[in-house]
Each structure stands twice: as C-alpha cells, then as structure tokens.
XYZ file of C-alpha atoms in Angstrom:
706
model
C 0.000 0.000 0.000
C 2.847 2.262 0.894
C 4.724 1.504 -2.343
C 1.559 2.047 -4.346
C 1.063 5.498 -2.802
C 4.639 6.441 -3.514
C 4.268 5.319 -7.136
C 1.049 7.331 -7.508
C 2.702 10.454 -6.116
C 5.662 10.038 -8.469
C 3.351 9.524 -11.462
C 1.285 12.601 -10.602
C 4.472 14.621 -10.197
C 5.669 13.498 -13.623
C 2.309 14.329 -15.208
C 2.218 17.752 -13.591
C 5.828 18.343 -14.511
C 5.160 17.365 -18.148
C 2.020 19.489 -18.225
C 3.998 22.408 -16.854
C 6.654 21.807 -19.507
C 4.003 21.770 -22.245
C 2.485 24.998 -20.925
C 5.903 26.628 -20.806
C 6.639 25.315 -24.327
C 3.359 26.729 -25.675
C 4.118 30.125 -24.168
C 7.666 30.069 -25.537
C 6.484 29.127 -29.032
C 3.808 31.814 -28.930
C 6.374 34.469 -28.018
C 8.694 33.267 -30.792
C 5.878 33.467 -33.353
C 4.953 36.945 -32.103
C 8.545 38.185 -32.455
C 8.489 37.008 -36.082
C 5.082 38.661 -36.724
C 3.411 35.304 -37.311
C 0.277 36.379 -35.485
C -2.025 33.464 -36.453
C 0.538 30.958 -35.157
C 1.078 32.996 -31.992
C -2.661 32.902 -31.263
C -2.739 29.129 -31.761
C -0.012 28.637 -29.141
C -1.531 31.119 -26.681
C -4.774 29.125 -26.842
C -2.801 26.069 -25.658
C -1.434 28.014 -22.694
C -3.835 27.324 -19.801
C -2.172 29.780 -17.450
C -2.626 32.810 -19.663
C -5.527 34.245 -17.655
C -3.159 34.808 -14.725
C -0.188 35.930 -16.826
C -0.715 39.643 -17.631
C 2.317 39.899 -19.907
C 1.073 37.020 -22.035
C -2.411 38.544 -22.027
C -1.005 41.762 -23.503
C 1.012 39.817 -26.075
C -2.065 37.813 -27.015
C -3.955 41.110 -27.402
C -1.242 42.339 -29.791
C -1.726 39.227 -31.944
C -5.510 39.650 -31.827
C -5.244 43.299 -32.899
C -3.249 42.219 -35.934
C -5.878 39.580 -36.675
C -8.657 42.182 -36.390
C -10.113 40.692 -33.198
C -10.447 44.093 -31.554
C -13.156 43.370 -28.971
C -11.322 40.244 -27.779
C -8.078 42.231 -27.562
C -9.782 44.816 -25.323
C -10.897 41.998 -22.987
C -7.313 40.711 -22.698
C -5.896 44.178 -22.057
C -8.565 44.907 -19.432
C -7.854 41.604 -17.652
C -4.107 42.277 -17.697
C -4.616 45.743 -16.173
C -6.879 44.311 -13.457
C -3.937 42.237 -12.257
C -1.929 45.364 -11.451
C 0.153 44.985 -14.595
C 1.777 48.381 -15.019
C 3.402 48.055 -18.433
C 2.728 51.460 -20.002
C 2.298 49.818 -23.441
C -1.151 48.694 -22.257
C -2.368 52.271 -22.710
C -1.001 52.421 -26.270
C -2.677 49.201 -27.372
C -5.958 50.126 -25.696
C -5.787 53.502 -27.463
C -5.236 51.696 -30.756
C -8.257 49.452 -30.158
C -10.511 52.411 -29.409
C -9.072 54.248 -32.429
C -9.848 51.310 -34.716
C -13.420 51.311 -33.409
C -13.708 55.043 -34.241
C -14.146 55.836 -30.556
C -11.986 58.920 -30.954
C -12.208 60.531 -27.517
C -11.710 57.282 -25.609
C -8.669 56.632 -27.800
C -7.329 60.116 -27.003
C -7.730 59.401 -23.282
C -5.578 56.255 -23.505
C -2.955 57.928 -25.697
C -2.703 60.723 -23.107
C -2.277 58.159 -20.307
C 0.572 56.598 -22.255
C 2.281 59.986 -22.610
C 1.738 60.817 -18.928
C 3.302 57.535 -17.799
C 6.211 57.356 -20.269
C 9.248 59.331 -21.330
C 9.932 61.109 -24.610
C 12.243 58.390 -25.855
C 9.869 55.506 -25.181
C 8.637 53.283 -27.998
C 5.197 54.798 -28.654
C 5.672 58.327 -27.243
C 5.930 60.160 -30.587
C 3.306 57.933 -32.176
C 0.853 58.715 -29.348
C 1.251 62.449 -29.953
C 0.495 61.918 -33.651
C -2.476 59.653 -33.007
C -4.067 62.213 -30.680
C -3.970 64.705 -33.564
C -5.323 62.041 -35.921
C -8.258 61.332 -33.599
C -9.071 65.033 -33.343
C -8.893 65.326 -37.140
C -11.009 62.208 -37.684
C -13.684 63.275 -35.236
C -14.090 66.583 -37.061
C -13.996 65.124 -40.567
C -15.996 61.941 -40.370
C -19.493 63.473 -40.421
C -18.836 65.792 -43.365
C -17.112 63.519 -45.874
C -19.158 62.550 -48.932
C -18.447 58.894 -49.680
C -20.923 58.510 -52.534
C -18.256 58.875 -55.236
C -15.994 56.130 -53.940
C -16.266 52.426 -53.222
C -13.639 50.364 -51.404
C -14.009 46.619 -51.926
C -11.881 43.760 -50.619
C -10.238 41.351 -53.058
C -12.094 38.737 -51.012
C -11.186 35.569 -49.055
C -9.961 33.795 -52.196
C -6.991 36.210 -52.248
C -6.743 37.704 -48.768
C -5.747 35.589 -45.786
C -4.987 35.984 -42.088
C -1.410 36.681 -43.193
C -0.186 39.618 -45.319
C -1.071 40.381 -48.943
C 0.832 43.453 -50.147
C 2.012 45.321 -53.266
C -0.928 44.802 -55.648
C -0.035 45.358 -59.321
C -2.562 45.193 -62.141
C -1.416 43.480 -65.318
C -1.004 46.071 -68.099
C -1.600 43.335 -70.661
C -4.625 41.641 -69.101
C -6.815 43.997 -67.112
C -8.336 41.209 -65.021
C -5.016 39.774 -63.794
C -3.440 41.025 -60.571
C -0.028 40.326 -59.081
C 0.799 40.641 -55.383
C 3.174 39.329 -52.723
C 2.083 37.266 -49.736
C 3.488 35.225 -46.866
C 0.321 33.141 -46.685
C 2.059 29.761 -46.815
C 5.218 30.465 -44.817
C 7.215 33.243 -43.192
C 8.688 33.958 -46.626
C 7.047 36.226 -49.216
C 6.333 34.917 -52.713
C 4.840 36.616 -55.767
C 1.392 35.409 -56.804
C -0.958 36.144 -59.685
C -4.716 35.694 -59.897
C -7.234 36.285 -62.664
C -10.773 37.475 -61.987
C -13.386 36.140 -64.390
C -16.337 38.056 -65.802
C -18.593 36.539 -63.136
C -16.295 37.700 -60.355
C -14.603 34.366 -59.593
C -10.854 34.330 -58.871
C -8.571 31.862 -60.678
C -5.103 31.233 -59.262
C -2.305 31.317 -61.840
C 0.741 29.137 -61.345
C 3.794 31.416 -61.280
C 5.386 30.134 -58.078
C 8.261 28.466 -59.969
C 9.083 31.495 -62.111
C 12.574 33.004 -61.661
C 11.244 35.961 -59.651
C 10.259 33.538 -56.873
C 13.613 31.913 -56.212
C 14.582 33.767 -52.995
C 13.115 33.682 -49.494
C 11.551 37.134 -49.788
C 10.187 38.201 -53.177
C 8.260 41.461 -53.265
C 6.771 42.595 -56.566
C 7.192 46.330 -57.136
C 5.921 47.197 -60.620
C 5.440 46.052 -64.229
C 6.191 48.287 -67.209
C 3.211 49.307 -69.309
C 4.199 46.898 -72.119
C 4.083 43.918 -69.765
C 7.613 42.916 -70.780
C 9.572 43.935 -67.673
C 8.796 43.117 -64.059
C 10.553 44.885 -61.175
C 10.836 43.143 -57.822
C 12.856 43.053 -54.601
C 14.433 39.774 -53.583
C 16.086 39.073 -50.250
C 18.174 36.144 -49.231
C 21.350 37.173 -47.437
C 21.238 40.597 -49.065
C 18.487 42.680 -50.670
C 18.498 43.036 -54.456
C 16.374 45.123 -56.792
C 15.908 43.136 -59.986
C 14.398 43.730 -63.395
C 13.298 40.547 -65.120
C 12.562 40.939 -68.805
C 12.341 39.202 -72.160
C 15.077 39.467 -74.773
C 14.577 39.347 -78.549
C 14.892 35.553 -78.534
C 12.229 35.092 -75.891
C 14.572 34.321 -73.006
C 13.770 35.475 -69.479
C 16.639 37.648 -68.263
C 17.300 38.742 -64.664
C 19.043 42.126 -64.509
C 20.004 43.329 -61.000
C 20.078 47.066 -60.276
C 23.134 48.397 -58.379
C 22.014 49.444 -54.901
C 25.337 50.741 -53.550
C 24.070 54.346 -53.432
C 20.754 53.554 -51.774
C 19.890 53.301 -48.088
C 16.862 51.264 -47.037
C 15.281 51.565 -50.493
C 11.716 50.214 -50.569
C 8.477 50.654 -52.552
C 9.944 51.087 -56.051
C 7.813 52.387 -58.918
C 8.599 52.811 -62.637
C 7.899 56.483 -63.422
C 9.129 56.683 -67.013
C 11.769 55.177 -69.287
C 14.691 56.346 -67.149
C 13.290 57.108 -63.678
C 12.345 55.092 -60.628
C 10.547 56.496 -57.596
C 11.118 54.885 -54.205
C 11.120 55.512 -50.455
C 14.310 55.690 -48.395
C 15.843 56.949 -45.167
C 18.737 58.565 -47.038
C 20.717 61.187 -45.164
C 19.753 64.776 -45.891
C 16.032 64.080 -46.138
C 13.180 65.692 -44.238
C 12.980 62.873 -41.703
C 12.033 59.197 -41.625
C 11.239 57.695 -45.017
C 11.172 60.220 -47.876
C 10.163 59.843 -51.525
C 13.079 60.008 -53.971
C 13.590 59.918 -57.746
C 16.428 57.871 -59.173
C 17.378 58.533 -62.788
C 19.368 56.447 -65.244
C 20.974 58.551 -67.979
C 23.899 58.079 -70.370
C 24.332 54.498 -69.160
C 24.769 55.318 -65.485
C 22.634 55.782 -62.398
C 22.665 59.312 -61.005
C 22.423 60.226 -57.339
C 18.846 59.967 -56.007
C 16.959 63.275 -55.754
C 14.529 64.069 -52.953
C 10.972 64.738 -54.173
C 10.805 67.907 -52.082
C 8.816 69.425 -49.259
C 5.465 69.377 -51.043
C 5.626 65.582 -50.816
C 7.954 64.825 -47.919
C 7.652 65.789 -44.265
C 9.490 65.128 -40.976
C 7.447 61.922 -40.803
C 7.418 58.838 -43.091
C 6.378 58.959 -46.755
C 6.200 55.648 -48.617
C 4.677 53.851 -51.607
C 5.035 56.470 -54.381
C 2.877 56.215 -57.498
C 3.850 58.948 -59.962
C 2.848 60.018 -63.467
C 5.565 60.258 -66.096
C 6.241 64.022 -65.778
C 6.139 63.851 -61.945
C 3.316 66.388 -61.753
C 1.084 64.094 -59.676
C 2.435 62.018 -56.821
C 0.376 59.576 -54.786
C 1.992 58.253 -51.620
C 1.287 57.110 -48.081
C 2.311 59.127 -45.028
C 1.970 58.765 -41.263
C 2.086 62.538 -40.711
C -0.355 63.909 -38.119
C -3.875 65.149 -38.786
C -4.809 62.127 -40.818
C -7.083 59.198 -39.996
C -4.451 57.019 -38.351
C -1.360 55.056 -39.339
C -0.399 55.615 -42.978
C -2.932 57.539 -45.073
C -2.917 57.911 -48.856
C -2.149 61.436 -50.114
C -2.004 63.203 -53.478
C 0.444 66.003 -54.256
C -0.495 67.954 -57.397
C 2.811 69.710 -57.983
C 2.741 71.551 -61.293
C -0.542 73.394 -60.875
C -0.734 77.133 -60.295
C -1.276 76.508 -56.593
C 0.508 73.230 -55.716
C -1.281 71.258 -53.033
C -0.977 68.060 -51.036
C -4.269 66.541 -49.918
C -5.372 63.580 -47.860
C -7.542 61.352 -50.077
C -10.227 61.296 -47.388
C -12.020 58.899 -45.061
C -13.840 57.271 -47.995
C -10.455 55.741 -48.861
C -8.282 55.949 -45.751
C -8.878 54.145 -42.474
C -7.590 54.419 -38.907
C -5.020 51.733 -39.825
C -2.232 51.664 -42.421
C -3.211 52.211 -46.073
C -0.244 51.732 -48.400
C 0.942 50.473 -51.819
C -1.633 52.533 -53.710
C -1.763 52.281 -57.513
C -4.211 53.493 -60.181
C -5.211 52.106 -63.533
C -4.574 54.250 -66.629
C -8.026 55.845 -66.596
C -7.878 56.804 -62.948
C -11.232 55.165 -62.194
C -9.963 52.087 -60.373
C -7.212 51.855 -57.808
C -5.846 49.159 -55.562
C -3.945 49.214 -52.300
C -3.100 47.139 -49.245
C -4.346 47.891 -45.748
C -4.368 46.334 -42.307
C -7.707 47.978 -41.502
C -9.613 46.087 -38.858
C -12.572 45.224 -41.062
C -10.366 42.875 -43.093
C -9.543 39.200 -42.749
C -6.268 39.755 -40.913
C -2.850 41.261 -41.415
C -2.589 43.315 -44.610
C -5.355 42.664 -47.145
C -5.769 43.862 -50.736
C -8.538 46.251 -51.741
C -10.029 47.698 -54.911
C -10.912 51.368 -54.992
C -13.521 52.576 -57.480
C -13.693 56.317 -58.151
C -16.509 58.257 -59.815
C -16.403 61.882 -60.947
C -12.744 62.122 -59.947
C -9.926 63.393 -62.150
C -7.190 61.207 -60.718
C -5.791 59.842 -63.980
C -2.052 59.219 -64.219
C -0.402 59.081 -67.663
C 2.329 56.443 -67.809
C 5.309 56.234 -70.128
C 4.953 53.427 -72.674
C 8.690 53.320 -73.512
C 10.937 50.495 -72.336
C 13.232 51.223 -69.406
C 16.610 52.402 -70.758
C 18.716 50.554 -68.184
C 17.131 47.266 -69.250
C 17.664 48.037 -72.944
C 21.322 48.943 -72.357
C 21.998 45.748 -70.449
C 20.323 43.640 -73.114
C 22.453 45.348 -75.764
C 25.714 44.639 -73.967
C 27.870 41.975 -75.575
C 28.064 39.924 -72.390
C 24.380 40.100 -71.451
C 24.093 36.355 -72.071
C 25.762 35.835 -68.712
C 22.601 37.206 -67.168
C 20.364 34.481 -68.558
C 18.948 32.509 -65.640
C 16.257 30.640 -67.478
C 15.916 29.793 -71.142
C 12.147 29.885 -71.430
C 10.570 31.445 -74.473
C 7.826 33.973 -73.759
C 5.741 36.459 -75.719
C 5.867 38.861 -72.771
C 6.853 38.472 -69.140
C 3.384 39.441 -68.001
C 1.764 36.241 -69.279
C -0.918 33.951 -67.974
C 0.128 30.293 -67.761
C -2.038 28.490 -70.286
C -3.858 25.303 -69.351
C -3.722 23.957 -72.896
C -0.734 25.121 -74.897
C -1.128 24.730 -78.650
C 1.154 21.867 -79.563
C 1.433 22.542 -83.261
C 4.388 24.758 -84.121
C 4.288 27.254 -86.954
C 5.485 25.580 -90.107
C 7.999 27.793 -91.892
C 7.119 26.151 -95.170
C 3.798 28.050 -95.318
C 3.968 30.306 -98.337
C 0.576 32.008 -98.484
C 1.146 35.622 -99.548
C 1.385 38.061 -96.670
C -0.465 36.066 -94.039
C 1.692 36.193 -90.911
C 1.138 33.303 -88.509
C 2.338 33.493 -84.932
C 2.444 31.814 -81.570
C 3.703 34.950 -79.837
C 4.845 38.419 -80.879
C 8.395 37.217 -81.407
C 7.248 35.090 -84.373
C 5.829 38.089 -86.262
C 9.255 39.423 -87.253
C 11.177 36.161 -87.518
C 11.365 33.009 -89.604
C 9.087 32.767 -92.629
C 7.270 35.909 -91.524
C 10.488 37.915 -91.812
C 10.905 36.726 -95.408
C 7.300 37.650 -96.213
C 7.770 41.115 -94.744
C 10.947 41.609 -96.735
C 9.085 40.758 -99.947
C 6.145 42.950 -98.903
C 8.429 45.908 -98.230
C 10.015 45.664 -101.659
C 6.635 45.426 -103.393
C 5.155 48.320 -101.438
C 8.141 50.609 -102.015
C 8.258 49.932 -105.748
C 4.519 50.199 -106.406
C 3.590 52.665 -103.648
C 0.861 50.468 -102.192
C -1.364 51.261 -99.238
C -1.135 48.488 -96.636
C -3.929 47.325 -94.354
C -3.029 44.917 -91.537
C -5.851 42.976 -89.837
C -4.880 41.162 -86.632
C -6.662 38.022 -85.405
C -6.130 36.272 -82.078
C -7.301 33.023 -80.545
C -8.310 31.888 -77.068
C -6.535 34.672 -75.205
C -7.102 35.399 -71.498
C -8.117 38.782 -70.173
C -11.021 41.197 -70.408
C -12.355 41.873 -73.907
C -10.918 45.379 -74.120
C -7.440 44.112 -73.250
C -7.604 41.234 -75.714
C -8.634 43.642 -78.475
C -5.914 46.118 -77.568
C -3.179 43.478 -77.268
C -4.181 42.100 -80.667
C -3.927 45.601 -82.134
C -0.438 45.939 -80.661
C 0.718 42.963 -82.739
C -0.404 44.743 -85.897
C 1.324 47.851 -84.580
C 4.563 45.906 -84.093
C 4.560 44.841 -87.757
C 3.623 48.320 -88.985
C 6.462 49.884 -86.992
C 8.834 47.436 -88.661
C 7.540 48.461 -92.089
C 8.038 52.135 -91.237
C 11.628 51.412 -90.236
C 12.060 49.812 -93.667
C 10.913 53.011 -95.385
C 7.120 52.715 -95.745
C 5.337 56.023 -95.108
C 3.233 55.942 -91.929
C 0.284 57.470 -93.805
C 0.181 54.445 -96.106
C -0.403 51.916 -93.326
C -3.655 51.249 -91.477
C -4.156 48.561 -88.880
C -7.180 46.800 -87.441
C -7.842 44.360 -84.615
C -10.807 41.991 -84.705
C -9.366 39.736 -81.979
C -11.199 36.378 -82.024
C -14.501 37.715 -83.421
C -14.180 35.934 -86.771
C -12.132 32.731 -86.380
C -11.056 30.893 -89.501
C -11.182 27.520 -87.732
C -14.024 26.467 -85.453
C -13.450 26.296 -81.720
C -12.140 22.812 -80.827
C -14.760 21.946 -78.221
C -14.311 18.212 -78.530
C -12.407 17.520 -81.728
C -8.672 16.788 -81.653
C -8.581 17.516 -85.384
C -9.930 21.019 -84.811
C -7.408 21.563 -82.024
C -4.581 20.710 -84.411
C -5.837 23.361 -86.860
C -6.714 26.148 -84.435
C -3.252 27.759 -84.744
C -4.436 29.202 -88.083
C -6.628 31.595 -86.083
C -3.550 33.395 -84.731
C -2.458 35.450 -87.701
C -2.216 38.842 -89.348
C -3.899 39.292 -92.729
C -2.366 41.930 -95.003
C -4.291 43.641 -97.808
C -2.672 45.872 -100.430
C -4.555 48.758 -102.081
C -3.597 51.050 -104.919
C -4.028 54.832 -104.734
C -7.680 54.481 -105.832
C -8.448 52.094 -102.932
C -8.661 49.151 -105.305
C -7.543 45.881 -103.745
C -4.349 44.536 -105.324
C -3.602 41.660 -102.977
C -6.164 40.352 -100.494
C -5.158 37.875 -97.791
C -8.809 37.528 -96.821
C -9.483 35.931 -100.192
C -6.909 33.173 -99.681
C -7.841 29.670 -100.714
C -7.575 27.815 -97.404
C -7.438 24.418 -99.067
C -5.234 23.009 -96.309
C -8.181 23.325 -93.906
C -11.007 20.762 -94.293
C -14.445 22.208 -94.988
C -15.864 20.832 -91.733
C -13.298 22.864 -89.786
C -13.972 26.248 -91.419
C -15.997 28.620 -89.261
C -19.038 30.263 -90.872
C -18.317 33.494 -88.998
C -15.116 34.008 -90.993
C -16.862 33.286 -94.302
C -19.541 35.879 -93.488
C -16.906 38.385 -92.353
C -14.967 37.950 -95.582
C -18.138 38.355 -97.674
C -19.211 41.556 -95.896
C -15.744 43.116 -96.095
C -15.755 42.822 -99.891
C -18.587 45.352 -100.303
C -20.401 48.239 -98.625
C -21.128 47.927 -94.916
C -21.763 50.064 -91.832
C -20.295 50.074 -88.330
C -21.041 52.166 -85.255
C -18.078 54.106 -83.963
C -18.268 54.398 -80.164
C -14.950 55.980 -79.162
C -11.618 57.444 -80.208
C -8.673 57.109 -77.879
C -4.899 57.504 -77.910
C -4.569 54.488 -75.658
C -6.566 51.577 -74.299
C -10.267 52.434 -74.094
C -12.076 50.718 -71.256
C -15.845 50.483 -71.061
C -18.089 47.658 -69.895
C -20.043 48.049 -73.153
C -17.175 46.356 -74.994
C -17.929 43.127 -73.144
C -21.556 43.074 -74.275
C -20.851 42.727 -78.008
C -18.911 40.074 -79.898
C -18.206 42.169 -82.999
C -16.064 44.980 -81.602
C -13.027 46.025 -83.625
C -10.353 48.719 -83.421
C -8.820 50.652 -86.328
C -5.933 53.056 -86.727
C -6.135 54.812 -90.078
C -2.453 55.788 -89.767
C 0.190 55.015 -87.180
C -0.022 58.478 -85.645
C -3.849 58.500 -85.559
C -6.177 57.555 -82.713
C -7.499 54.100 -81.918
C -11.052 54.123 -83.306
C -13.450 51.688 -81.640
C -16.336 50.231 -83.670
C -19.144 47.728 -83.140
C -20.828 45.665 -85.849
C -20.609 44.949 -89.576
C -23.999 45.679 -91.142
C -24.900 45.492 -94.802
C -28.144 47.388 -94.082
C -28.134 50.942 -92.765
C -31.322 50.333 -90.756
C -29.635 47.592 -88.734
C -26.785 49.934 -87.878
C -29.317 52.570 -86.778
C -30.926 50.123 -84.349
C -27.522 49.502 -82.766
C -26.818 53.240 -82.703
C -29.966 53.978 -80.717
C -29.211 51.161 -78.309
C -25.696 52.470 -77.625
C -26.947 56.033 -77.167
C -28.610 54.834 -73.977
C -25.117 54.838 -72.496
C -24.779 58.545 -71.850
C -21.009 58.344 -71.513
C -20.584 57.669 -75.258
C -21.225 59.688 -78.436
C -21.695 56.999 -81.093
C -22.032 57.580 -84.822
C -22.365 55.412 -87.929
C -19.412 55.041 -90.318
C -19.683 53.628 -93.847
C -16.974 51.270 -95.158
C -16.199 49.831 -98.565
C -13.716 47.032 -99.213
C -12.559 47.279 -95.614
C -11.778 51.012 -95.682
C -13.817 53.890 -94.213
C -15.415 56.117 -96.851
C -14.734 59.843 -96.975
C -17.560 62.319 -97.570
C -16.447 62.721 -101.182
C -16.389 58.960 -101.765
C -19.833 58.601 -100.173
C -21.350 61.192 -102.540
C -19.837 59.460 -105.556
C -20.869 55.953 -104.446
C -24.392 57.157 -103.608
C -25.056 57.105 -107.354
C -24.670 53.306 -107.242
C -25.766 52.574 -103.661
C -28.964 54.558 -103.077
C -28.988 53.747 -99.378
C -26.020 56.075 -98.984
C -28.322 59.005 -99.768
C -30.197 58.282 -96.530
C -26.862 57.961 -94.756
C -25.853 61.422 -96.029
C -29.209 62.861 -94.948
C -28.971 61.385 -91.433
C -25.516 62.846 -90.951
C-alpha cells in the first residue's frame, strides 16, 4: 500500500511536470511566433497556454496578436484583464488607445494615448506615435461626419486572395486587365509573388507562377510592371536585398538584370515612373525625416544620385509607396504625418498646378489603420492598395478602390526602361540568362492547354503572318514575307492594311482587343523602319470575333488546326483604294471544310462590299468600357500610325440595322456613337460617299442622317 502510494505520487508529479513543460513550451512558441510577426501561429499557441488568464504579460502579447488579426473586442478583454492584475506596463495604454481608435471611438482613444504619454518618457517606444495619433483622432472626429463617400467604393479582393497573413504590393497586369499580381506570406514566413485572374462573373482563378525566376529567394516582393508587360521589377532578399528587373530578350529568353544598390539606403516601394526614372522611399541622409520619396534617374548608361521629391511631398514623418505620373506632376503616396485618420494615409500632391497642393484622399479611402501600396489604372477610375484595416480578414489585405467623378488619372510612359535596354544590348548580357524559357511577354498567364502545333515555316501564303507569340511576327518565314512585302510596297507605292486576329486569349475583352492591335502595330512599326510612309499603313484588330477555324470543343482535329486563327492578314490597295492583294481571299485548301468557321466566311463576304459600323470611341490608348464586353463584334482601327485608336461595333450590310444599334448604344450617356460607312474594308470619306451614292442609293439616306 505504501509503495503504491509512492508510485502514484511520483506519477502525478511526472504528469504535472510534463504538463507544466508543455504549458511553458506553448508560451515560448507563442512568443517566438509573435517576435516574427506570425500572429495566427502565436494565437494558436496562446490558446494552448492554460495559465494565460493569470499571466498579464502574455495577455497583452495575445492582445497584440488579436489586434493584428482584427479581433479588436477580444483584444480589449485581454488588455482589461491584464490591467486588473496590477500589470503596469505602459504599453497597455497604447494598445488600448489603438483598439478604441480602430473602433472610431476617438475621444476614448485620445484618453488612452494621453495616459501613455503621462506615464512614459519622450524616448519611449510609442511616445511620438501617441502624440500623432491624438492629432489624428481630433482630425477624424471633425472630418468623419462631413465627408461625402458617394463617389468612392472600397471593396476587398475577397477571401480567395486575402488571408490571415499579409497580402501586399498589388499590381494590375497592363496586358490583361483582369489579372493582378501581389506578394504574400500566406504559406510560410517567406514572401512569394502570386498572380490571380478574376473572371467576368467575379470568380478568382489562381495562376501558377510560383516556380518562375522571380520567386527563387526567401523574400520576393513585386514592385511594378512596365506598361508593355515585358519587364517586371521586384525586390528579392536572401542574405542581401536586391532590386531586380526581369525581362524578355529578342529571342524570348527570361533575363534577370540586377540594379546596383550601392548608393541607396533602405530603399523600398519602387515604382517605374518613365523610361529612365524610378521612384522609391528611403531613409537617405539629408532628407526631411524618416522615409522620404526620392527619384532615381538612369541617364547616359549610369545611375545618377537619387533626388529628394521635395517638401510638397515629404515631411518630418514617413512617406512611402510612391505612385507617380511620367512628368512627376502628380504624386500619390502614403504618409503617417499627423492630422490624418491614423497610421499611414494615402495622399495626393499635385505639384505643377498654379497653386501646388498636397491633400489627404479622405475617409472614404483611408482608415484608422495603415493604407499603403496605392496604384491606379490608366483611366484613374480604379485603384488598388493594401491595408491592415480592422474590417479585413487579418494582417494586410488587398482592396479595390472605385472612383466616380474624380480626375485622378495618371499618364504612364509606354517606352521600355533604358537601363534594361542597355543591359540587353551589352555583348556579355548572355551571362545574365537565368532561365531559357521562351515567352511572348513576361506578363503572361500560364495556359492550361498550350497549342502543340508549331508554326510551319514552309507556309507560303502571300502576306499572311502566322504566330504563336509576338516574337514570331518578325522572324522566320514571316520575316521573309515582310521583306518581300516591303520591296513590293516601295516599288509600287501600295497602301497596306493589316488585320490582326487572335485566338483563345485570357483577359477582359478590351485588353484582348488592344493586345491584338499591338501585334499589328509591331509589324507596322517594322515596315516604317524599312521606309514605308506611316500614312500608307492602317491597322485593325478583330481579336477572335471571326475565327477561320471552329473552336475545338471536342475535336482533336480542330485543335490541331486552331493555330491558323492566330495570324495577321495583309491587304494591299492602290491609290484608288482598289484591292491589289487580299489575304482575306486566300484559298484555305489546307483546312477541311468541316473545320472552317461560318463566322469568318460571313466576315470575308461583308468586307468585300459596302457595310456600316457604329463608332463608339476614339482614344490615344486603351479604351475601357463595360459596353465592350456586351458585343462580340467589336473592332479597333488606326487609319495611320499616328492617328487615334477608333473603336467600332458591328458589320452591317443594311443601314437600318446599324441605326438600331446606334440607338441602343446612345442609352449609355457616356458615349457619343455615330455610324461610319466602309467599302472594301476602308472607311469612306464624304467625297467617296457622294460618288458611291449614285450606285448605292442607301447612302443618300446615310448622307441625310448625318
């Protein structure tokens, strides 16, 4: 009996000792996770710590993790319980002030910030921040009731993208408007670059880019993509931090080109301003204080010393995340200066106006937390940013910003970055090749079903240019065709019309159309370099509206022929607009009759005579309007290389049908549509219309309606 009692006591002691060890281990692991900002993991371990209710220090640490996971009410309970146990750590007042601030309880927050100041010294951790936050609460309390939020809408990227970890640095694809890049630590403590595509019905599709060369280090933070989608800028960190351009050379190889950072101190938040300038944030000496915005120029094959953006942008506080138009007249950035809404707010400095101003973007956009990494699309109607606002999922989340009746547009330089061009032109640039993968552009969506059939260089059909990617348009058999075309056009002074077709491309309709037009533009620019007058070249994009080969829904045979849909048709006209050589009229005998699409046959038939289209817009760049997604017969024309992009809908052989469409489009008050007459694929001038009206009586009604 005595031995049994002794054994029981020993066993209980071991159990209690092991339980105490486990509790101590849970607390230790929680603290380690907290130090590394892994707040979800820290909370998991604190939940395993049974003694936390009587451990005020751990209660405060758990509250810190809960604040970062947007559990504000629960964090207040932990802080209150810790204080009730005579825990006198002054940081309790700071975190309680933050909780009240996040709940928009401005005056209670001010009270706690004041208690922190009263019980701390000037050099303490949150002393300066408490002074700023008091001013922010006063500002917020006076502003919140008067701000009109009807012109803005902030919307989360949603739980498919955002996580309890951090999603930061959103970048919209310039090539595919519905593809977004970002960096996240959602699967580990390391940051990787991700890409996701949003479908027309609002569903997110993850794109597999995790094995791409910009994801090879522990920390990979996307910074920007040039407007052509051919160069991606990112920060990578292993043992050291590197700023790297990754681009595509003329052979389709992915090239990593590091930027020398010897002259930079703490450089973060890089943005491509124009062809030779980067904007970034840094704590360089000689600034206004904290992080400042700088410009860093590359000229004459060398990087110049960074230049501070000046006092209209920078302050004694921190300015980060610059987004700048190409002439630096408008600068968007985030700052934690006082008299904001809390943390980092997004600001706009309009520098080159008569009365330069810097303005807070307002409570419709900014929150009491940190709002950073702001970027705008080209039209200035949609923005995106990251924020750790307490209405999110946790950590930093990504948000869309939709703006109405705002003139926030930012023109961006479409030229390639000179530093990248110079490095690619160096004789030894081959040493930079990290991966020999052929791409059309760096900003590409991984395809689920790559076309397996390569372009056969034996194809000899006059002036049809077949391609897999843009590289093919100027190489191989296409290069020989263009050489022959150039000679013919120079000798006989032809007018050249280039019609670009695409096939099964990802992205919103307006981006697909525009990217298809850019392929025709690439060929036309080559012809100009060879001596063809720009006024003698017109280009047109019909995208995938009129495929030559049917869509291969279930037929392997159709799939093997679908590459014929990716091509450029070239038509030659004489000075009287008579067709001399027509690629549309090719005899496609190599394609079985069952595979030919009726839409192309109808398109070809209509283009050979008189038809009408409704012009809806003229733009120097990409035109974006939801209307473009409602019609499957949109096309873009440039009548000369220096002319606008003219957007049309429909090919109608009857004027009355075009009028019906016109009236329907007029319901969209943002557009000013009109009907344009075409003949043989070319728009008719007023003089030509009057002459042709003798033969086509319907044109008399067209003249009258105009």
